[in-house]
JSON list of C-alpha atoms in Angstrom, two decimals:
[
{"chain": "A", "resi": 1, "resn": "UNK", "atom": "CA", "xyz": [-34.58, -6.58, -2.85]},
{"chain": "A", "resi": 2, "resn": "UNK", "atom": "CA", "xyz": [-31.27, -7.29, -0.37]},
{"chain": "A", "resi": 3, "resn": "UNK", "atom": "CA", "xyz": [-27.87, -6.13, -0.44]},
{"chain": "A", "resi": 4, "resn": "UNK", "atom": "CA", "xyz": [-26.25, -3.01, 0.59]},
{"chain": "A", "resi": 5, "resn": "UNK", "atom": "CA", "xyz": [-27.23, 0.63, -0.82]},
{"chain": "A", "resi": 6, "resn": "UNK", "atom": "CA", "xyz": [-25.89, 4.61, -0.05]},
{"chain": "A", "resi": 7, "resn": "UNK", "atom": "CA", "xyz": [-27.07, 7.70, -0.88]},
{"chain": "A", "resi": 8, "resn": "UNK", "atom": "CA", "xyz": [-25.54, 10.98, -0.41]},
{"chain": "A", "resi": 9, "resn": "UNK", "atom": "CA", "xyz": [-26.99, 14.36, 0.04]},
{"chain": "A", "resi": 10, "resn": "UNK", "atom": "CA", "xyz": [-25.05, 17.31, 0.50]},
{"chain": "A", "resi": 11, "resn": "UNK", "atom": "CA", "xyz": [-27.64, 19.25, 2.85]},
{"chain": "A", "resi": 12, "resn": "UNK", "atom": "CA", "xyz": [-25.78, 23.18, 2.41]},
{"chain": "A", "resi": 13, "resn": "UNK", "atom": "CA", "xyz": [-25.97, 22.82, -1.54]},
{"chain": "A", "resi": 14, "resn": "UNK", "atom": "CA", "xyz": [-29.76, 21.12, -1.38]},
{"chain": "A", "resi": 15, "resn": "UNK", "atom": "CA", "xyz": [-28.07, 19.05, -3.80]},
{"chain": "A", "resi": 16, "resn": "UNK", "atom": "CA", "xyz": [-27.09, 15.43, -4.47]},
{"chain": "A", "resi": 17, "resn": "UNK", "atom": "CA", "xyz": [-23.21, 14.72, -3.53]},
{"chain": "A", "resi": 18, "resn": "UNK", "atom": "CA", "xyz": [-22.36, 13.92, -7.10]},
{"chain": "A", "resi": 19, "resn": "UNK", "atom": "CA", "xyz": [-18.29, 12.31, -7.35]},
{"chain": "A", "resi": 20, "resn": "UNK", "atom": "CA", "xyz": [-17.93, 11.60, -3.72]},
{"chain": "A", "resi": 21, "resn": "UNK", "atom": "CA", "xyz": [-15.73, 8.88, -3.09]},
{"chain": "A", "resi": 22, "resn": "UNK", "atom": "CA", "xyz": [-16.54, 5.84, -0.87]},
{"chain": "A", "resi": 23, "resn": "UNK", "atom": "CA", "xyz": [-14.85, 2.82, 0.50]},
{"chain": "A", "resi": 24, "resn": "UNK", "atom": "CA", "xyz": [-16.09, 0.02, 1.62]},
{"chain": "A", "resi": 25, "resn": "UNK", "atom": "CA", "xyz": [-14.56, -2.26, 4.30]},
{"chain": "A", "resi": 26, "resn": "UNK", "atom": "CA", "xyz": [-15.21, -5.36, 5.95]},
{"chain": "A", "resi": 27, "resn": "UNK", "atom": "CA", "xyz": [-14.49, -5.59, 10.07]},
{"chain": "A", "resi": 28, "resn": "UNK", "atom": "CA", "xyz": [-13.16, -8.65, 11.55]},
{"chain": "A", "resi": 29, "resn": "UNK", "atom": "CA", "xyz": [-12.40, -8.48, 14.94]},
{"chain": "A", "resi": 30, "resn": "UNK", "atom": "CA", "xyz": [-9.47, -6.10, 14.16]},
{"chain": "A", "resi": 31, "resn": "UNK", "atom": "CA", "xyz": [-8.78, -6.65, 10.92]},
{"chain": "A", "resi": 32, "resn": "UNK", "atom": "CA", "xyz": [-9.79, -3.93, 9.11]},
{"chain": "A", "resi": 33, "resn": "UNK", "atom": "CA", "xyz": [-10.34, -5.51, 5.01]},
{"chain": "A", "resi": 34, "resn": "UNK", "atom": "CA", "xyz": [-11.05, -3.23, 1.59]},
{"chain": "A", "resi": 35, "resn": "UNK", "atom": "CA", "xyz": [-13.64, -4.36, -0.59]},
{"chain": "A", "resi": 36, "resn": "UNK", "atom": "CA", "xyz": [-14.81, -1.90, -3.03]},
{"chain": "A", "resi": 37, "resn": "UNK", "atom": "CA", "xyz": [-14.13, 1.55, -3.70]},
{"chain": "A", "resi": 38, "resn": "UNK", "atom": "CA", "xyz": [-17.31, 3.56, -5.72]},
{"chain": "A", "resi": 39, "resn": "UNK", "atom": "CA", "xyz": [-17.50, 7.09, -6.59]},
{"chain": "A", "resi": 40, "resn": "UNK", "atom": "CA", "xyz": [-21.39, 8.73, -6.34]},
{"chain": "A", "resi": 41, "resn": "UNK", "atom": "CA", "xyz": [-23.56, 9.75, -9.51]},
{"chain": "A", "resi": 42, "resn": "UNK", "atom": "CA", "xyz": [-25.41, 12.81, -10.33]},
{"chain": "A", "resi": 43, "resn": "UNK", "atom": "CA", "xyz": [-27.84, 11.42, -8.05]},
{"chain": "A", "resi": 44, "resn": "UNK", "atom": "CA", "xyz": [-25.86, 11.03, -5.13]},
{"chain": "A", "resi": 45, "resn": "UNK", "atom": "CA", "xyz": [-26.14, 7.01, -5.81]},
{"chain": "A", "resi": 46, "resn": "UNK", "atom": "CA", "xyz": [-23.72, 4.73, -6.88]},
{"chain": "A", "resi": 47, "resn": "UNK", "atom": "CA", "xyz": [-24.21, 3.32, -10.64]},
{"chain": "A", "resi": 48, "resn": "UNK", "atom": "CA", "xyz": [-24.46, -0.36, -10.90]},
{"chain": "A", "resi": 49, "resn": "UNK", "atom": "CA", "xyz": [-27.14, -1.56, -8.34]},
{"chain": "A", "resi": 50, "resn": "UNK", "atom": "CA", "xyz": [-25.93, -2.49, -4.54]},
{"chain": "A", "resi": 51, "resn": "UNK", "atom": "CA", "xyz": [-22.74, -2.40, -3.53]},
{"chain": "A", "resi": 52, "resn": "UNK", "atom": "CA", "xyz": [-22.87, -5.59, -1.92]},
{"chain": "A", "resi": 53, "resn": "UNK", "atom": "CA", "xyz": [-25.32, -8.38, -3.32]},
{"chain": "A", "resi": 54, "resn": "UNK", "atom": "CA", "xyz": [-25.28, -11.72, -4.02]},
{"chain": "A", "resi": 55, "resn": "UNK", "atom": "CA", "xyz": [-22.68, -13.51, -2.51]},
{"chain": "A", "resi": 56, "resn": "UNK", "atom": "CA", "xyz": [-20.57, -11.20, -1.60]},
{"chain": "A", "resi": 57, "resn": "UNK", "atom": "CA", "xyz": [-23.45, -9.66, 0.83]},
{"chain": "A", "resi": 58, "resn": "UNK", "atom": "CA", "xyz": [-22.67, -11.61, 4.37]},
{"chain": "A", "resi": 59, "resn": "UNK", "atom": "CA", "xyz": [-23.42, -10.85, 7.52]},
{"chain": "A", "resi": 60, "resn": "UNK", "atom": "CA", "xyz": [-20.69, -9.16, 9.61]},
{"chain": "A", "resi": 61, "resn": "UNK", "atom": "CA", "xyz": [-19.63, -5.88, 10.48]},
{"chain": "A", "resi": 62, "resn": "UNK", "atom": "CA", "xyz": [-18.70, -3.19, 7.67]},
{"chain": "A", "resi": 63, "resn": "UNK", "atom": "CA", "xyz": [-17.68, 0.36, 7.14]},
{"chain": "A", "resi": 64, "resn": "UNK", "atom": "CA", "xyz": [-18.07, 3.20, 4.84]},
{"chain": "A", "resi": 65, "resn": "UNK", "atom": "CA", "xyz": [-15.40, 5.79, 4.65]},
{"chain": "A", "resi": 66, "resn": "UNK", "atom": "CA", "xyz": [-17.19, 8.69, 3.14]},
{"chain": "A", "resi": 67, "resn": "UNK", "atom": "CA", "xyz": [-14.81, 11.14, 1.59]},
{"chain": "A", "resi": 68, "resn": "UNK", "atom": "CA", "xyz": [-16.21, 14.01, 2.54]},
{"chain": "A", "resi": 69, "resn": "UNK", "atom": "CA", "xyz": [-13.64, 16.70, 2.69]},
{"chain": "A", "resi": 70, "resn": "UNK", "atom": "CA", "xyz": [-12.19, 15.88, -1.10]},
{"chain": "A", "resi": 71, "resn": "UNK", "atom": "CA", "xyz": [-16.14, 16.03, -2.05]},
{"chain": "A", "resi": 72, "resn": "UNK", "atom": "CA", "xyz": [-16.77, 19.28, -0.40]},
{"chain": "A", "resi": 73, "resn": "UNK", "atom": "CA", "xyz": [-13.62, 20.94, -2.00]},
{"chain": "A", "resi": 74, "resn": "UNK", "atom": "CA", "xyz": [-14.28, 19.98, -4.91]},
{"chain": "A", "resi": 75, "resn": "UNK", "atom": "CA", "xyz": [-17.95, 21.46, -5.39]},
{"chain": "A", "resi": 76, "resn": "UNK", "atom": "CA", "xyz": [-15.45, 24.90, -4.36]},
{"chain": "A", "resi": 77, "resn": "UNK", "atom": "CA", "xyz": [-16.78, 25.10, -0.38]},
{"chain": "A", "resi": 78, "resn": "UNK", "atom": "CA", "xyz": [-13.87, 26.96, 1.61]},
{"chain": "A", "resi": 79, "resn": "UNK", "atom": "CA", "xyz": [-12.82, 24.80, 4.30]},
{"chain": "A", "resi": 80, "resn": "UNK", "atom": "CA", "xyz": [-10.31, 25.44, 6.86]},
{"chain": "A", "resi": 81, "resn": "UNK", "atom": "CA", "xyz": [-7.07, 23.64, 7.49]},
{"chain": "A", "resi": 82, "resn": "UNK", "atom": "CA", "xyz": [-7.49, 21.08, 8.59]},
{"chain": "A", "resi": 83, "resn": "UNK", "atom": "CA", "xyz": [-11.26, 20.64, 7.68]},
{"chain": "A", "resi": 84, "resn": "UNK", "atom": "CA", "xyz": [-13.60, 19.82, 10.49]},
{"chain": "A", "resi": 85, "resn": "UNK", "atom": "CA", "xyz": [-15.37, 17.45, 8.59]},
{"chain": "A", "resi": 86, "resn": "UNK", "atom": "CA", "xyz": [-12.66, 15.03, 6.19]},
{"chain": "A", "resi": 87, "resn": "UNK", "atom": "CA", "xyz": [-13.42, 11.51, 6.04]},
{"chain": "A", "resi": 88, "resn": "UNK", "atom": "CA", "xyz": [-16.35, 10.69, 7.65]},
{"chain": "A", "resi": 89, "resn": "UNK", "atom": "CA", "xyz": [-16.20, 6.37, 8.70]},
{"chain": "A", "resi": 90, "resn": "UNK", "atom": "CA", "xyz": [-20.12, 4.33, 9.52]},
{"chain": "A", "resi": 91, "resn": "UNK", "atom": "CA", "xyz": [-19.80, 1.70, 10.79]},
{"chain": "A", "resi": 92, "resn": "UNK", "atom": "CA", "xyz": [-22.58, -0.95, 11.10]},
{"chain": "A", "resi": 93, "resn": "UNK", "atom": "CA", "xyz": [-23.58, -4.08, 11.05]},
{"chain": "A", "resi": 94, "resn": "UNK", "atom": "CA", "xyz": [-25.52, -6.62, 8.50]},
{"chain": "A", "resi": 95, "resn": "UNK", "atom": "CA", "xyz": [-27.46, -9.62, 10.91]},
{"chain": "A", "resi": 96, "resn": "UNK", "atom": "CA", "xyz": [-30.10, -10.43, 8.47]},
{"chain": "A", "resi": 97, "resn": "UNK", "atom": "CA", "xyz": [-29.09, -11.57, 4.60]},
{"chain": "A", "resi": 98, "resn": "UNK", "atom": "CA", "xyz": [-31.82, -11.71, 3.31]},
{"chain": "A", "resi": 99, "resn": "UNK", "atom": "CA", "xyz": [-32.66, -7.62, 4.08]},
{"chain": "A", "resi": 100, "resn": "UNK", "atom": "CA", "xyz": [-32.42, -4.79, 2.27]},
{"chain": "A", "resi": 101, "resn": "UNK", "atom": "CA", "xyz": [-29.40, -2.55, 4.11]},
{"chain": "A", "resi": 102, "resn": "UNK", "atom": "CA", "xyz": [-29.71, 1.25, 3.49]},
{"chain": "A", "resi": 103, "resn": "UNK", "atom": "CA", "xyz": [-26.98, 3.56, 4.79]},
{"chain": "A", "resi": 104, "resn": "UNK", "atom": "CA", "xyz": [-27.55, 7.42, 3.73]},
{"chain": "A", "resi": 105, "resn": "UNK", "atom": "CA", "xyz": [-25.48, 10.28, 4.12]},
{"chain": "A", "resi": 106, "resn": "UNK", "atom": "CA", "xyz": [-26.43, 13.48, 4.75]},
{"chain": "A", "resi": 107, "resn": "UNK", "atom": "CA", "xyz": [-23.37, 15.83, 4.75]},
{"chain": "A", "resi": 108, "resn": "UNK", "atom": "CA", "xyz": [-22.39, 19.81, 4.87]},
{"chain": "A", "resi": 109, "resn": "UNK", "atom": "CA", "xyz": [-19.10, 21.07, 5.86]},
{"chain": "A", "resi": 110, "resn": "UNK", "atom": "CA", "xyz": [-19.67, 21.18, 9.96]},
{"chain": "A", "resi": 111, "resn": "UNK", "atom": "CA", "xyz": [-22.22, 17.92, 10.09]},
{"chain": "A", "resi": 112, "resn": "UNK", "atom": "CA", "xyz": [-23.48, 14.71, 9.22]},
{"chain": "A", "resi": 113, "resn": "UNK", "atom": "CA", "xyz": [-26.63, 12.35, 9.65]},
{"chain": "A", "resi": 114, "resn": "UNK", "atom": "CA", "xyz": [-26.98, 8.82, 8.71]},
{"chain": "A", "resi": 115, "resn": "UNK", "atom": "CA", "xyz": [-29.68, 6.14, 9.45]},
{"chain": "A", "resi": 116, "resn": "UNK", "atom": "CA", "xyz": [-30.84, 3.24, 8.55]},
{"chain": "A", "resi": 117, "resn": "UNK", "atom": "CA", "xyz": [-33.10, 3.83, 5.60]},
{"chain": "A", "resi": 118, "resn": "UNK", "atom": "CA", "xyz": [-35.04, 1.88, 2.90]}
]
Protein backbone atom coordinates (compact mmCIF):
# COMPACT_ATOMS: atom_id res chain seq x y z
CA UNK A 1 0.00 0.00 0.00
CA UNK A 2 1.23 3.49 -0.79
CA UNK A 3 -0.10 6.79 0.45
CA UNK A 4 -0.42 8.84 3.62
CA UNK A 5 -2.46 7.72 6.62
CA UNK A 6 -2.85 8.82 10.23
CA UNK A 7 -4.37 7.54 13.47
CA UNK A 8 -5.06 9.60 16.60
CA UNK A 9 -5.27 8.11 20.08
CA UNK A 10 -6.32 10.03 23.18
CA UNK A 11 -3.85 8.76 25.78
CA UNK A 12 -5.64 10.56 28.64
CA UNK A 13 -8.87 8.65 28.04
CA UNK A 14 -7.31 5.51 26.59
CA UNK A 15 -9.55 5.71 23.50
CA UNK A 16 -9.31 6.63 19.84
CA UNK A 17 -9.79 10.37 19.25
CA UNK A 18 -13.11 10.50 17.43
CA UNK A 19 -14.15 13.75 15.74
CA UNK A 20 -10.71 15.37 15.64
CA UNK A 21 -10.24 17.77 12.72
CA UNK A 22 -7.00 17.43 10.74
CA UNK A 23 -5.82 19.75 7.99
CA UNK A 24 -3.19 18.66 5.47
CA UNK A 25 -0.88 21.22 3.85
CA UNK A 26 1.78 20.93 1.16
CA UNK A 27 4.84 23.10 1.88
CA UNK A 28 6.77 24.49 -1.09
CA UNK A 29 9.58 26.88 -0.08
CA UNK A 30 7.72 29.33 2.19
CA UNK A 31 4.29 28.67 0.67
CA UNK A 32 1.86 26.57 2.70
CA UNK A 33 -0.99 25.29 0.48
CA UNK A 34 -4.09 23.63 1.95
CA UNK A 35 -4.68 20.19 0.41
CA UNK A 36 -7.46 18.59 2.41
CA UNK A 37 -9.40 18.66 5.69
CA UNK A 38 -10.56 15.42 7.32
CA UNK A 39 -12.23 14.33 10.56
CA UNK A 40 -11.31 11.19 12.50
CA UNK A 41 -13.88 8.42 12.88
CA UNK A 42 -14.75 6.28 15.94
CA UNK A 43 -11.46 4.39 15.51
CA UNK A 44 -9.40 7.61 15.42
CA UNK A 45 -8.71 7.06 11.71
CA UNK A 46 -9.90 8.77 8.54
CA UNK A 47 -12.73 7.23 6.50
CA UNK A 48 -12.17 6.54 2.83
CA UNK A 49 -8.63 5.22 2.94
CA UNK A 50 -5.38 7.19 2.78
CA UNK A 51 -5.45 10.98 3.08
CA UNK A 52 -3.13 11.17 0.07
CA UNK A 53 -3.01 8.42 -2.53
CA UNK A 54 -2.51 7.97 -6.25
CA UNK A 55 -1.48 10.98 -8.30
CA UNK A 56 -1.87 13.35 -5.33
CA UNK A 57 0.74 11.38 -3.33
CA UNK A 58 3.95 13.13 -4.36
CA UNK A 59 7.37 13.62 -2.82
CA UNK A 60 7.72 16.82 -0.84
CA UNK A 61 7.23 18.48 2.50
CA UNK A 62 3.83 18.29 4.18
CA UNK A 63 2.19 19.34 7.42
CA UNK A 64 -0.65 17.72 9.30
CA UNK A 65 -2.36 20.23 11.60
CA UNK A 66 -4.27 18.46 14.38
CA UNK A 67 -6.99 20.53 16.10
CA UNK A 68 -6.31 18.96 19.51
CA UNK A 69 -7.77 21.77 21.66
CA UNK A 70 -11.16 21.68 19.95
CA UNK A 71 -11.22 17.89 20.22
CA UNK A 72 -10.29 17.89 23.92
CA UNK A 73 -12.85 20.59 24.77
CA UNK A 74 -15.47 18.55 22.89
CA UNK A 75 -14.80 15.56 25.14
CA UNK A 76 -15.46 17.68 28.23
CA UNK A 77 -11.85 18.16 29.29
CA UNK A 78 -11.47 21.46 31.16
CA UNK A 79 -8.55 23.26 29.53
CA UNK A 80 -6.97 26.48 30.75
CA UNK A 81 -7.18 29.55 28.54
CA UNK A 82 -5.10 29.52 26.50
CA UNK A 83 -4.78 25.74 26.31
CA UNK A 84 -1.27 24.30 26.63
CA UNK A 85 -1.88 22.37 23.39
CA UNK A 86 -4.36 23.71 20.90
CA UNK A 87 -3.09 23.18 17.36
CA UNK A 88 -0.47 20.47 16.92
CA UNK A 89 1.49 20.77 13.65
CA UNK A 90 3.57 17.86 12.43
CA UNK A 91 5.79 18.74 9.47
CA UNK A 92 7.33 15.78 7.65
CA UNK A 93 8.82 14.82 4.33
CA UNK A 94 7.74 12.24 1.77
CA UNK A 95 10.80 11.04 -0.15
CA UNK A 96 9.61 7.72 -1.58
CA UNK A 97 6.40 7.88 -3.64
CA UNK A 98 6.22 4.07 -3.69
CA UNK A 99 6.09 3.80 0.12
CA UNK A 100 3.41 4.01 2.78
CA UNK A 101 3.76 6.93 5.21
CA UNK A 102 1.79 6.59 8.43
CA UNK A 103 1.89 9.56 10.83
CA UNK A 104 0.10 8.65 14.09
CA UNK A 105 -0.53 11.06 16.95
CA UNK A 106 -0.84 10.20 20.63
CA UNK A 107 -2.45 13.18 22.36
CA UNK A 108 -3.34 14.35 25.88
CA UNK A 109 -4.02 17.84 27.26
CA UNK A 110 -0.35 18.34 28.17
CA UNK A 111 1.65 16.28 25.73
CA UNK A 112 1.82 14.49 22.43
CA UNK A 113 3.98 12.01 20.59
CA UNK A 114 4.38 10.96 16.97
CA UNK A 115 6.54 8.66 14.90
CA UNK A 116 6.64 7.15 11.43
CA UNK A 117 4.38 4.15 11.75
CA UNK A 118 3.78 1.26 9.43
